[in-house]
Every structure is written in C-alpha cells, then in structure tokens.
mmCIF file of C-alpha atoms in Angstrom:
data_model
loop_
_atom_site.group_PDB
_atom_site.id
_atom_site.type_symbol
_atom_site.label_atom_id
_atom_site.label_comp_id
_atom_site.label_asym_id
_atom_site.label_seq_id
_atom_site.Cartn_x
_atom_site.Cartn_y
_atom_site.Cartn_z
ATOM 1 C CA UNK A 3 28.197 -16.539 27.622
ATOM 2 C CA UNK A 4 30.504 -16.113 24.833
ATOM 3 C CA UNK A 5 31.506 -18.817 22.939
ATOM 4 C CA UNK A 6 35.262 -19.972 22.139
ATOM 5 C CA UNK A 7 36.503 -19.171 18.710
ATOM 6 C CA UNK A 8 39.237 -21.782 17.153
ATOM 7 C CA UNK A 9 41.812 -19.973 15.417
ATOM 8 C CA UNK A 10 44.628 -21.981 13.931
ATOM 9 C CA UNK A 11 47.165 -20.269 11.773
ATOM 10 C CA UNK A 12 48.881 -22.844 10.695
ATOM 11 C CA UNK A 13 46.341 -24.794 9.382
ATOM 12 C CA UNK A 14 46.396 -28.068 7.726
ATOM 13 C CA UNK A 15 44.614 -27.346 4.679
ATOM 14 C CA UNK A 16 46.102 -27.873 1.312
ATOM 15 C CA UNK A 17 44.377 -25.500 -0.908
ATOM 16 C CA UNK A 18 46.667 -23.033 -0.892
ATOM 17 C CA UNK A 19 49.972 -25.491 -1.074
ATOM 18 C CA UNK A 20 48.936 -26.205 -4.464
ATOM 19 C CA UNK A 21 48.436 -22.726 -5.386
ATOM 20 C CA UNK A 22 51.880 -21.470 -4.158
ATOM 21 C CA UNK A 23 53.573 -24.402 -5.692
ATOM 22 C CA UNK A 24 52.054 -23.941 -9.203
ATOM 23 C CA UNK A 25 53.036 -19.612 -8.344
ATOM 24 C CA UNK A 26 56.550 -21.010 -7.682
ATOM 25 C CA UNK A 27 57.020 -23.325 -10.790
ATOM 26 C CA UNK A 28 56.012 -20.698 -12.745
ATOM 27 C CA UNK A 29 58.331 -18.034 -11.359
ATOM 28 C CA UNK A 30 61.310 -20.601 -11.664
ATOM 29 C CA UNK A 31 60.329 -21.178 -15.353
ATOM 30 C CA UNK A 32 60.166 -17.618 -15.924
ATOM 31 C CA UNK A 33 64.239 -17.077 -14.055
ATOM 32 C CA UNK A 34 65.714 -20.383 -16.044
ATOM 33 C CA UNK A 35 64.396 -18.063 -19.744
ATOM 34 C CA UNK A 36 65.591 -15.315 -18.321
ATOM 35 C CA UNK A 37 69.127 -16.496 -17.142
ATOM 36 C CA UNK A 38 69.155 -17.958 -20.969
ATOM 37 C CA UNK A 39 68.164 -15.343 -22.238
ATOM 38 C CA UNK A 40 71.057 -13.453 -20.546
ATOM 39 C CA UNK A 41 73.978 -16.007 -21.442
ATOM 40 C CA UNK A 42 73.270 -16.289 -24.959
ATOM 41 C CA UNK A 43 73.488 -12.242 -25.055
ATOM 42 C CA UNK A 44 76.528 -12.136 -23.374
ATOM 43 C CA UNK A 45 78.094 -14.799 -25.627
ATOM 44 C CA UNK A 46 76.990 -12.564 -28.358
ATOM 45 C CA UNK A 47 78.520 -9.541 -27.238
ATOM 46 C CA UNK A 48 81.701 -11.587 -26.446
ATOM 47 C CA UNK A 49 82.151 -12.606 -30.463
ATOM 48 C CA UNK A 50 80.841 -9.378 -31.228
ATOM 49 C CA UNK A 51 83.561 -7.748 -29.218
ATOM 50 C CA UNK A 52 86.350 -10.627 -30.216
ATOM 51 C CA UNK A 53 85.244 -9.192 -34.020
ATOM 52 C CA UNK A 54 85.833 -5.524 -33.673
ATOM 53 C CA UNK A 55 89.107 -6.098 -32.293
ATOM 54 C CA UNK A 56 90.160 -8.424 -35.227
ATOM 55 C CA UNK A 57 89.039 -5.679 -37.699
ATOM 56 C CA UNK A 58 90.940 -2.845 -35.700
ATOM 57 C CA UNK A 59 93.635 -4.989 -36.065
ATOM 58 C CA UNK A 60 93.355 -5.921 -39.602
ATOM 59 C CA UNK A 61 92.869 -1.389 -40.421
ATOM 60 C CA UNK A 62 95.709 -0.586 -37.640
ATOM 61 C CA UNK A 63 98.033 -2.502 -40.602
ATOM 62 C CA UNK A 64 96.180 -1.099 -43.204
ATOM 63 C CA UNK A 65 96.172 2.333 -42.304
ATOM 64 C CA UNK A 66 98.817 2.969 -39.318
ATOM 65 C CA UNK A 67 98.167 5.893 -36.612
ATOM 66 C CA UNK A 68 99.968 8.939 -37.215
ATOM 67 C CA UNK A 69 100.755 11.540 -34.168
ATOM 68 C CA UNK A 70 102.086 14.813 -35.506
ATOM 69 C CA UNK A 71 104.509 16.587 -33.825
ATOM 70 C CA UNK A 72 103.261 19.751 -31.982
ATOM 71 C CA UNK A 73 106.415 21.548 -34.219
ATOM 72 C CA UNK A 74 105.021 19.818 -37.780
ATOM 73 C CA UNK A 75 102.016 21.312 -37.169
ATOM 74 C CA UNK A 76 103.740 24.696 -36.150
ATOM 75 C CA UNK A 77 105.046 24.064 -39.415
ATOM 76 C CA UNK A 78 102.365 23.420 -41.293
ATOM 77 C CA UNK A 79 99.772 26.215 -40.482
ATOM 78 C CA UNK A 80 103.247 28.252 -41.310
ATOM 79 C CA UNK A 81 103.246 26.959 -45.058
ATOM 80 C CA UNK A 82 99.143 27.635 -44.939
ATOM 81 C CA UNK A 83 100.233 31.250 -44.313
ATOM 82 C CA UNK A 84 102.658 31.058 -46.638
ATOM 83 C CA UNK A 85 100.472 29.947 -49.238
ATOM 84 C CA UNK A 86 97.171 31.820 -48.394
ATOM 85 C CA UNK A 87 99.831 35.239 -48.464
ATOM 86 C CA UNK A 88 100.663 33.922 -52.167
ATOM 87 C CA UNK A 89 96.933 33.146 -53.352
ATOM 88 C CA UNK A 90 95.658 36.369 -52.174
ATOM 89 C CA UNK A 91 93.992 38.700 -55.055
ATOM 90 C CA UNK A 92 97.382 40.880 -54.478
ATOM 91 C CA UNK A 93 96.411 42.146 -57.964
ATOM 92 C CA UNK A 94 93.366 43.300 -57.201
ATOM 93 C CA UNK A 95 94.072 45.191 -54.720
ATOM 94 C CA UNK A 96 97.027 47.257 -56.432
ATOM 95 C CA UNK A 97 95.138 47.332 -59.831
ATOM 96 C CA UNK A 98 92.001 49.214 -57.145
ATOM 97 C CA UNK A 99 94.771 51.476 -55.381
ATOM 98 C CA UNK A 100 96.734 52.056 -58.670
ATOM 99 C CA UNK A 101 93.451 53.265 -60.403
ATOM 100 C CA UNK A 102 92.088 56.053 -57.419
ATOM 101 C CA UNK A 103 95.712 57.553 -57.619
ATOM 102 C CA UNK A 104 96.284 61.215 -58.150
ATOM 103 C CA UNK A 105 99.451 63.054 -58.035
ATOM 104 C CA UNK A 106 98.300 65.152 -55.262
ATOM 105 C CA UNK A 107 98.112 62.011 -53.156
ATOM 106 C CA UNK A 108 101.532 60.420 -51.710
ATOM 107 C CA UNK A 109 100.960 56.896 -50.568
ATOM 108 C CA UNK A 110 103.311 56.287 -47.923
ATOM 109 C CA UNK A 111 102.092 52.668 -47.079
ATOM 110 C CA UNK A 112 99.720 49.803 -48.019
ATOM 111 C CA UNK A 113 99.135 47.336 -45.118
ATOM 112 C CA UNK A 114 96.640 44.162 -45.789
ATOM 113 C CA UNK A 115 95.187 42.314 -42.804
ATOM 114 C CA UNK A 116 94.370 38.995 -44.668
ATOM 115 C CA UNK A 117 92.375 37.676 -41.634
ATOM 116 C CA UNK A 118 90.331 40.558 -41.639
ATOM 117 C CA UNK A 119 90.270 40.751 -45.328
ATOM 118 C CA UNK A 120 91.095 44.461 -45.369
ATOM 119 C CA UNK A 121 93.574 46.721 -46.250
ATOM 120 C CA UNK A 122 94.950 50.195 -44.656
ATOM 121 C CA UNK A 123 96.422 52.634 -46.909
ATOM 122 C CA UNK A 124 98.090 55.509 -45.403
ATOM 123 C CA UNK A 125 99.115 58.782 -47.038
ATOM 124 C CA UNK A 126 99.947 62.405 -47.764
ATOM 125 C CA UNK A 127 98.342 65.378 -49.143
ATOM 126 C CA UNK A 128 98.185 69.050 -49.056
ATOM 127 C CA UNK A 129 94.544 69.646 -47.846
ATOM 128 C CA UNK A 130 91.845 67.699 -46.393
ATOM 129 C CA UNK A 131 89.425 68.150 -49.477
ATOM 130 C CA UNK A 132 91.933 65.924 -51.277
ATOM 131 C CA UNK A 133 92.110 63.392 -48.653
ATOM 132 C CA UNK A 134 87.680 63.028 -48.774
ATOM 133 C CA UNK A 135 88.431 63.140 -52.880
ATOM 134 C CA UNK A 136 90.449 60.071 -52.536
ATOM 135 C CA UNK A 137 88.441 58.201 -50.187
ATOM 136 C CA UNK A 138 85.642 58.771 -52.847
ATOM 137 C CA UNK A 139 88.270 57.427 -55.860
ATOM 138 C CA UNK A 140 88.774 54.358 -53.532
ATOM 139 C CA UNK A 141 84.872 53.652 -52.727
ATOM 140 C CA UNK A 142 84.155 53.606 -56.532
ATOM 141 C CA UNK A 143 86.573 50.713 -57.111
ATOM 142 C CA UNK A 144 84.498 47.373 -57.511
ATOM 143 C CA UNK A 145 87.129 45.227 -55.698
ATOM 144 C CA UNK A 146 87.285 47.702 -52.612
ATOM 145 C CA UNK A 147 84.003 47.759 -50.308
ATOM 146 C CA UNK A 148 83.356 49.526 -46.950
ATOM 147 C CA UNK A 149 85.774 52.278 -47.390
ATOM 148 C CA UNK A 150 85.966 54.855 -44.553
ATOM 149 C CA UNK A 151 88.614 57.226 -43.402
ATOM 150 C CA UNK A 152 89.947 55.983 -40.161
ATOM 151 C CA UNK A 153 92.086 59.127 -38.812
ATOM 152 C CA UNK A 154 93.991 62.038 -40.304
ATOM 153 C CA UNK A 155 96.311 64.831 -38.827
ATOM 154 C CA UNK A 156 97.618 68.086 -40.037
ATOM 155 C CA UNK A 157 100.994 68.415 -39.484
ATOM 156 C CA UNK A 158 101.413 72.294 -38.086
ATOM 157 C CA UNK A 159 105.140 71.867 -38.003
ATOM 158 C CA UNK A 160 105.454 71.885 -41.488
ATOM 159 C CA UNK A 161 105.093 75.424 -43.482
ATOM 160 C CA UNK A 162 102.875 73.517 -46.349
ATOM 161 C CA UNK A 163 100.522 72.250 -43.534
ATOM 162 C CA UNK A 164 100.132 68.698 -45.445
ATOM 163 C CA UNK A 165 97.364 66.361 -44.024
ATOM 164 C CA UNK A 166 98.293 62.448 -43.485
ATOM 165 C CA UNK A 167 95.696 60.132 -43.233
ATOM 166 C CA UNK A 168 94.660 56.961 -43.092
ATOM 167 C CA UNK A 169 91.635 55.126 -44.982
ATOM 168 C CA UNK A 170 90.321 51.384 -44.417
ATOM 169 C CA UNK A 171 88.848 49.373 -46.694
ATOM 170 C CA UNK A 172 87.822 45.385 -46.848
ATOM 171 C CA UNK A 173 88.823 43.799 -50.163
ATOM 172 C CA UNK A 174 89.022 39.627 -50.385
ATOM 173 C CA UNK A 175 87.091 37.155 -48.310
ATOM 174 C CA UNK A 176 88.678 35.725 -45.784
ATOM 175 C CA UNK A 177 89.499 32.158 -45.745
ATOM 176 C CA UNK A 178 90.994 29.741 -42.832
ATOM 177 C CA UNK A 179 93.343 25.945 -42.549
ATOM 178 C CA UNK A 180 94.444 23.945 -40.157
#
C-alpha cells in the first residue's frame, strides 16, 4: 500500500523568514540612498537653474536683444551691393579691355556679372578673323581668365557685312555678405 505523503505549504518554519527579512532590509536601504540620492540632484539642478536665469538676466541688461526689421535688412544687403559694386577691381578690368583694343573693333557694351565674377563684352567688326584676333588680345591679359566667344552674327542686311559678337570672360573673385 502506498503510504501518505504530508505536504504543508505553509509551513511553520522560520528559516526562510529571516532570510526574506534581511533581503527586504537591504532592498529598503538600497531605495532610502537612492531617493537621497535623487533629492539632493534635483535641489542641485534647481540652484543650478535659479543661476542661469540670474546671469541671463544680469547679460539681457548688459547686452539687450536686437530684432531687425525684415526692411533694415532689405536695406542693408542693399548698401553690401552698393559697396561690393564700389570695391570691385573696376580698374582692372578697363585697364585689360582698354589694352586688347584695336580700331577695327567697336565695343558696343561691357556688362560685369559680379556674382559670377565675369564680364561680357559685346562688339563690332568687319570680319570674323578680327573677332578670333580679339578674343586672343583678351586671353593674353593677366587679369582676364577663361575667355571664350559666346555667340556672333553677321549682319546680311548691311552692305559691309560687319560681324557682332559677344566674348565672356571671368575676371575678380567673387565675394558674398549678409
């Protein structure tokens, strides 16, 4: 026959009590550091915070904020534009243009793109040989670089056939505000 086994869950043995109470000490211990741990950061963040705000207070006297007006700044890169026009190596460029002249050339117009940093220089001539004569004059000027002839056209209307044209060349570096 089978014998009768005795099993009692909630037994009356303190072994364990002692265990789980020492576990639980422990584990309280360990949440009372941690809570102080916490409180004292906080409080350090709160005067840390309380500080910053005194100092932006003390530099918003100091130095006070400025907002600019959308048209002063309109303004402004205007008088940059202004200024950059009046700084450019303007002498330079005429001095280059001036000194691959010929009096078979006409210049009818000198436009400079100073974002670009290059100039167009359109003109008049009575055959194309002296158009690719003065686009060599013009690449053998040190201020001038990347020359190229950008279009021409012979005008058939006219009994002397003349050839306008129109050359390209870069001649300052380009240079940005605001």
């Amino acid at each position: 026959m089978m014998q009768r086994f005795d099993l009692n869950f909630a037994s009356s043995r303190s072994e364990g009590h002692w265990l789980g109470m020492f576990l639980l000490a422990i584990a309280a211990l360990a949440t009372a550091k941690l809570v102080d741990i916490y409180v004292t950061t906080k409080g350090e963040i709160g005067h840390l915070e309380t500080r910053i705000a005194q100092f932006e207070r003390r530099a918003s006297g100091i130095v006070p904020r400025v907002e600019i007006a959308e048209a002063t700044v309109k303004e402004i890169r205007h008088a940059n534009e202004v200024i950059d026009q009046i700084a450019l190596p303007w002498d330079r460029l005429f001095k280059a243009v001036d000194a691959a002249a010929s009096n078979k050339v006409a210049l009818l117009g000198i436009t400079p793109d100073q974002k670009s940093g290059t100039v167009e220089v359109k003109g008049e001539c009575a055959d194309l040989a002296t158009v690719f004569d003065y686009v060599k004059r013009l690449e053998q000027q040190t201020s001038l670089g990347r020359v190229y002839l950008l279009n021409h056209q012979v005008n058939a209307q006219d009994p002397q056939r003349p050839v306008r044209f129109t050359v390209t060349a870069s001649w300052m570096q380009t240079t940005s505000r605001l």
